[in-house]
CSV table of C-alpha atoms and ligand atoms in Angstrom, one decimal:
chain,number,residue,atom,x,y,z
A,1,MET,CA,-6.6,17.1,5.8
A,2,HIS,CA,-4.7,15.7,2.7
A,3,LYS,CA,-5.8,16.7,-0.3
A,4,ASP,CA,-6.3,12.6,-1.4
A,5,VAL,CA,-8.6,12.4,2.1
A,6,GLY,CA,-12.4,13.0,1.2
A,7,GLU,CA,-13.4,12.2,4.8
A,8,ILE,CA,-11.8,12.5,8.4
A,9,LEU,CA,-13.7,9.0,10.0
A,10,ILE,CA,-11.3,9.1,13.4
A,11,SER,CA,-9.5,11.5,14.6
A,12,GLU,CA,-6.2,11.6,16.3
A,13,SER,CA,-8.1,12.6,20.2
A,14,GLU,CA,-10.0,10.0,19.1
A,15,ILE,CA,-7.6,7.6,18.5
A,16,ASN,CA,-5.7,9.0,22.2
A,17,GLU,CA,-9.0,7.6,23.7
A,18,ILE,CA,-8.4,4.2,22.7
A,19,VAL,CA,-5.3,3.5,22.8
A,20,LYS,CA,-5.4,4.9,26.2
A,21,ARG,CA,-8.3,2.1,27.5
A,22,LEU,CA,-6.4,0.1,25.9
A,23,ALA,CA,-3.3,0.0,27.4
A,24,LYS,CA,-5.3,-0.2,30.8
A,25,GLU,CA,-7.5,-3.2,30.2
A,26,ILE,CA,-4.4,-5.0,29.2
A,27,ASP,CA,-2.3,-3.5,31.7
A,28,ASN,CA,-4.9,-5.6,33.9
A,29,ASP,CA,-5.0,-8.1,31.8
A,30,TYR,CA,-1.3,-9.6,32.0
A,31,ALA,CA,-0.3,-7.9,35.5
A,32,GLY,CA,2.8,-9.9,36.9
A,33,LYS,CA,3.2,-12.0,33.7
A,34,ASP,CA,6.2,-12.3,31.9
A,35,TRP,CA,5.0,-11.8,28.2
A,36,LEU,CA,5.7,-10.4,24.8
A,37,MET,CA,4.0,-8.2,22.7
A,38,VAL,CA,3.9,-8.6,18.6
A,39,GLY,CA,3.7,-6.4,16.5
A,40,VAL,CA,2.1,-6.7,13.5
A,41,LEU,CA,4.4,-4.0,10.8
A,42,LYS,CA,4.1,-2.2,8.9
A,43,GLY,CA,0.3,-1.4,9.7
A,44,SER,CA,0.5,-1.3,13.1
A,45,ILE,CA,3.9,1.1,14.0
A,46,LEU,CA,2.2,3.3,15.4
A,47,PHE,CA,-0.9,1.7,17.4
A,48,MET,CA,1.3,-0.1,18.9
A,49,ALA,CA,4.5,2.8,20.3
A,50,ASP,CA,1.1,5.0,21.7
A,51,LEU,CA,0.4,1.4,23.0
A,52,MET,CA,3.6,0.8,24.6
A,53,LYS,CA,3.8,4.5,25.7
A,54,ALA,CA,0.5,4.5,27.7
A,55,MET,CA,1.4,1.2,29.5
A,56,GLU,CA,2.5,1.5,33.0
A,57,ASN,CA,3.6,-2.6,33.9
A,58,ASP,CA,6.8,-4.2,31.6
A,59,PHE,CA,6.8,-6.2,28.8
A,60,LYS,CA,9.0,-7.1,25.8
A,61,ILE,CA,9.0,-6.6,22.1
A,62,ASP,CA,8.9,-8.6,18.8
A,63,PHE,CA,7.7,-7.7,15.0
A,64,VAL,CA,7.1,-9.6,12.4
A,65,VAL,CA,6.6,-8.7,8.7
A,66,VAL,CA,3.3,-10.7,7.2
A,67,SER,CA,1.8,-9.8,3.2
A,68,SER,CA,-1.5,-10.2,2.4
A,69,TYR,CA,-1.9,-7.2,0.3
A,70,ALA,CA,-0.7,-7.0,-3.1
A,71,ASP,CA,-0.7,-3.3,-2.8
A,72,GLY,CA,-4.9,-3.2,-4.1
A,73,THR,CA,-7.6,-3.2,-1.4
A,74,GLU,CA,-8.6,-6.5,-1.2
A,75,SER,CA,-6.8,-9.2,0.7
A,76,THR,CA,-5.2,-12.4,-1.6
A,77,GLY,CA,-5.4,-14.5,1.3
A,78,ARG,CA,-2.5,-16.1,0.6
A,79,VAL,CA,-0.2,-15.0,4.0
A,80,ASN,CA,3.4,-14.7,3.5
A,81,VAL,CA,5.6,-14.6,6.5
A,82,LEU,CA,8.5,-11.9,4.8
A,83,LYS,CA,10.1,-11.3,8.2
A,84,ASP,CA,10.1,-13.9,11.0
A,85,ILE,CA,9.8,-13.2,14.7
A,86,SER,CA,13.2,-12.9,16.1
A,87,GLN,CA,13.0,-15.1,19.7
A,88,SER,CA,11.9,-18.8,20.6
A,89,ILE,CA,8.8,-18.6,21.9
A,90,GLU,CA,8.1,-21.6,23.1
A,91,GLY,CA,5.3,-21.5,26.2
A,92,LYS,CA,5.4,-18.0,25.5
A,93,ASP,CA,2.4,-15.4,26.7
A,94,LEU,CA,1.7,-13.4,23.5
A,95,LEU,CA,-0.5,-10.6,22.4
A,96,ILE,CA,-0.3,-9.7,19.0
A,97,VAL,CA,-0.6,-6.3,18.4
A,98,GLU,CA,-3.3,-5.9,15.1
A,99,ASP,CA,-3.4,-2.4,13.3
A,100,ILE,CA,-6.8,-3.3,11.6
A,101,ILE,CA,-9.3,-7.1,10.9
A,102,ASP,CA,-10.3,-7.7,7.7
A,103,SER,CA,-11.3,-10.8,6.0
A,104,GLY,CA,-9.3,-12.2,9.4
A,105,ASN,CA,-6.6,-14.0,7.3
A,106,THR,CA,-3.5,-12.6,8.7
A,107,LEU,CA,-5.3,-13.5,12.3
A,108,HIS,CA,-6.6,-16.7,11.4
A,109,PHE,CA,-2.7,-17.6,9.7
A,110,LEU,CA,-0.6,-15.8,12.5
A,111,VAL,CA,-2.0,-17.7,15.6
A,112,LYS,CA,-1.9,-21.2,14.3
A,113,TYR,CA,1.5,-20.0,13.0
A,114,PHE,CA,2.7,-19.4,16.8
A,115,TYR,CA,0.3,-22.1,18.5
A,116,ALA,CA,3.3,-24.5,15.9
A,117,LYS,CA,6.0,-23.2,17.3
A,118,GLY,CA,4.9,-24.0,20.6
A,119,ALA,CA,3.8,-20.3,21.9
A,120,ALA,CA,1.5,-21.1,25.4
A,121,SER,CA,-0.8,-18.9,24.9
A,122,VAL,CA,-1.8,-15.8,21.8
A,123,LYS,CA,-4.5,-12.8,21.8
A,124,ILE,CA,-4.9,-10.3,20.0
A,125,VAL,CA,-5.1,-6.2,20.5
A,126,THR,CA,-6.9,-4.9,16.9
A,127,LEU,CA,-7.0,-1.0,16.9
A,128,PHE,CA,-9.5,-1.6,14.4
A,129,ASP,CA,-12.5,-4.2,13.1
A,130,LYS,CA,-14.3,-4.4,10.4
A,131,PRO,CA,-16.9,-7.4,10.9
A,132,ASP,CA,-18.8,-7.4,8.7
A,133,ARG,CA,-16.1,-8.7,5.3
A,134,ARG,CA,-14.3,-11.6,7.9
A,135,ARG,CA,-13.8,-14.9,6.2
A,136,VAL,CA,-13.0,-16.7,8.7
A,137,ASP,CA,-13.5,-15.8,11.9
A,138,VAL,CA,-11.2,-15.0,14.7
A,139,PRO,CA,-11.5,-14.7,18.4
A,140,VAL,CA,-10.1,-11.2,19.8
A,141,GLU,CA,-9.9,-10.1,22.7
A,142,TYR,CA,-9.4,-6.2,22.9
A,143,VAL,CA,-11.1,-4.6,19.8
A,144,GLY,CA,-9.7,-0.5,19.6
A,145,LYS,CA,-13.3,0.3,17.6
A,146,VAL,CA,-15.5,-1.3,14.6
A,147,ILE,CA,-16.1,0.8,12.2
A,148,PRO,CA,-18.3,0.1,8.9
A,149,ASP,CA,-17.0,-1.4,5.6
A,150,ALA,CA,-14.9,1.3,3.9
A,151,PHE,CA,-11.1,1.5,3.4
A,152,ILE,CA,-9.3,3.4,5.5
A,153,VAL,CA,-5.5,5.0,5.5
A,154,GLY,CA,-3.7,7.0,8.5
A,155,TYR,CA,-2.2,6.1,11.9
A,156,GLY,CA,0.1,3.0,10.0
A,157,LEU,CA,-3.0,2.4,7.4
A,158,ASP,CA,-2.2,2.4,3.8
A,159,TYR,CA,-2.8,2.0,0.2
A,160,ALA,CA,-0.3,0.9,-1.7
A,161,GLU,CA,2.6,2.2,0.6
A,162,LYS,CA,1.4,5.6,1.4
A,163,TYR,CA,-1.2,8.1,3.8
A,164,ARG,CA,1.2,5.7,7.2
A,165,THR,CA,1.8,8.8,8.4
A,166,LEU,CA,-1.2,10.6,8.7
A,167,PRO,CA,-1.9,11.1,12.4
A,168,TYR,CA,-6.3,10.7,12.4
A,169,VAL,CA,-7.5,8.4,9.8
A,170,GLY,CA,-9.7,8.6,7.1
A,171,ILE,CA,-11.7,7.2,3.7
A,172,LEU,CA,-9.5,8.6,0.7
A,173,LYS,CA,-11.5,10.3,-1.9
A,174,PRO,CA,-12.8,7.4,-4.1
A,175,GLU,CA,-11.0,8.8,-7.5
A,176,VAL,CA,-7.5,7.5,-6.2
A,177,TYR,CA,-8.1,4.2,-6.1
A,178,SER,CA,-8.6,4.4,-10.4
B,201,IMP,P1,-7.1,-9.3,6.5
B,201,IMP,O1,-6.3,-10.5,6.5
B,201,IMP,O2,-8.0,-9.6,5.3
B,201,IMP,O3,-8.6,-9.3,8.1
B,201,IMP,O4,-6.3,-7.6,6.4
B,201,IMP,C1,-5.9,-7.4,7.5
B,201,IMP,C2,-4.7,-6.6,6.5
B,201,IMP,O5,-5.2,-5.6,6.4
B,201,IMP,C3,-4.3,-5.3,7.7
B,201,IMP,O6,-3.0,-6.0,9.1
B,201,IMP,C4,-3.7,-4.5,7.3
B,201,IMP,O7,-3.3,-4.0,6.0
B,201,IMP,C5,-4.8,-4.4,5.4
B,201,IMP,N1,-5.6,-3.8,5.9
B,201,IMP,C6,-7.9,-4.4,5.7
B,201,IMP,N2,-8.1,-3.7,5.5
B,201,IMP,C7,-7.4,-2.0,5.8
B,201,IMP,C8,-8.0,-0.7,5.6
B,201,IMP,O8,-9.1,-1.3,5.8
B,201,IMP,N3,-6.8,-0.1,5.4
B,201,IMP,C9,-5.7,-0.6,5.2
B,201,IMP,N4,-5.4,-1.6,5.7
B,201,IMP,C10,-6.2,-2.7,5.9
B,202,MG,MG1,-1.5,-4.9,8.0
């Protein structure tokens, strides 16, 4: 275990089970469609890679980079698009892949943003959900796991750009923040 991690909240094998379940659900729901999976970088990178590998059906992928956290643990509420989607999404069915939904600001913004660009449908899959922290309501079709209000790292999730490469999800020791 990493020296800064106080506790493992979700193990590698539990993540694996969650990802397989989500892949099956999405595979069933999108069967026969021509659709686009849109990863929200950087946090969703490991989740999206594993999810894609676990799916049977074919689809296209794209990415956006957004930021609302200035190296801290609280959303600033303002979402910036640092890298936009690289194709026309007019009339397309989109599934946004997120690592975690917290205040809801990021996904609330992105759903509106993609509809404004002409998407036919915009749905969301998130690996983790912290419903206690929600400030804006966002409908989420697929949720991997609901977690308590704690700041987590690993499996793509960072604190100040660190810990993304951990294969499990953990809670940092309190002294790491101070
Ligand atoms: P929201 O806009 O407040 O819903 O936050 C969404 C984004 O904040 C996610 O895509 C993550 O990048 C980041 N985030 C929220 N909670 C956590 C956490 O516990 N650990 C790491 N990143 C988080
Ligand atoms: Mg993120």
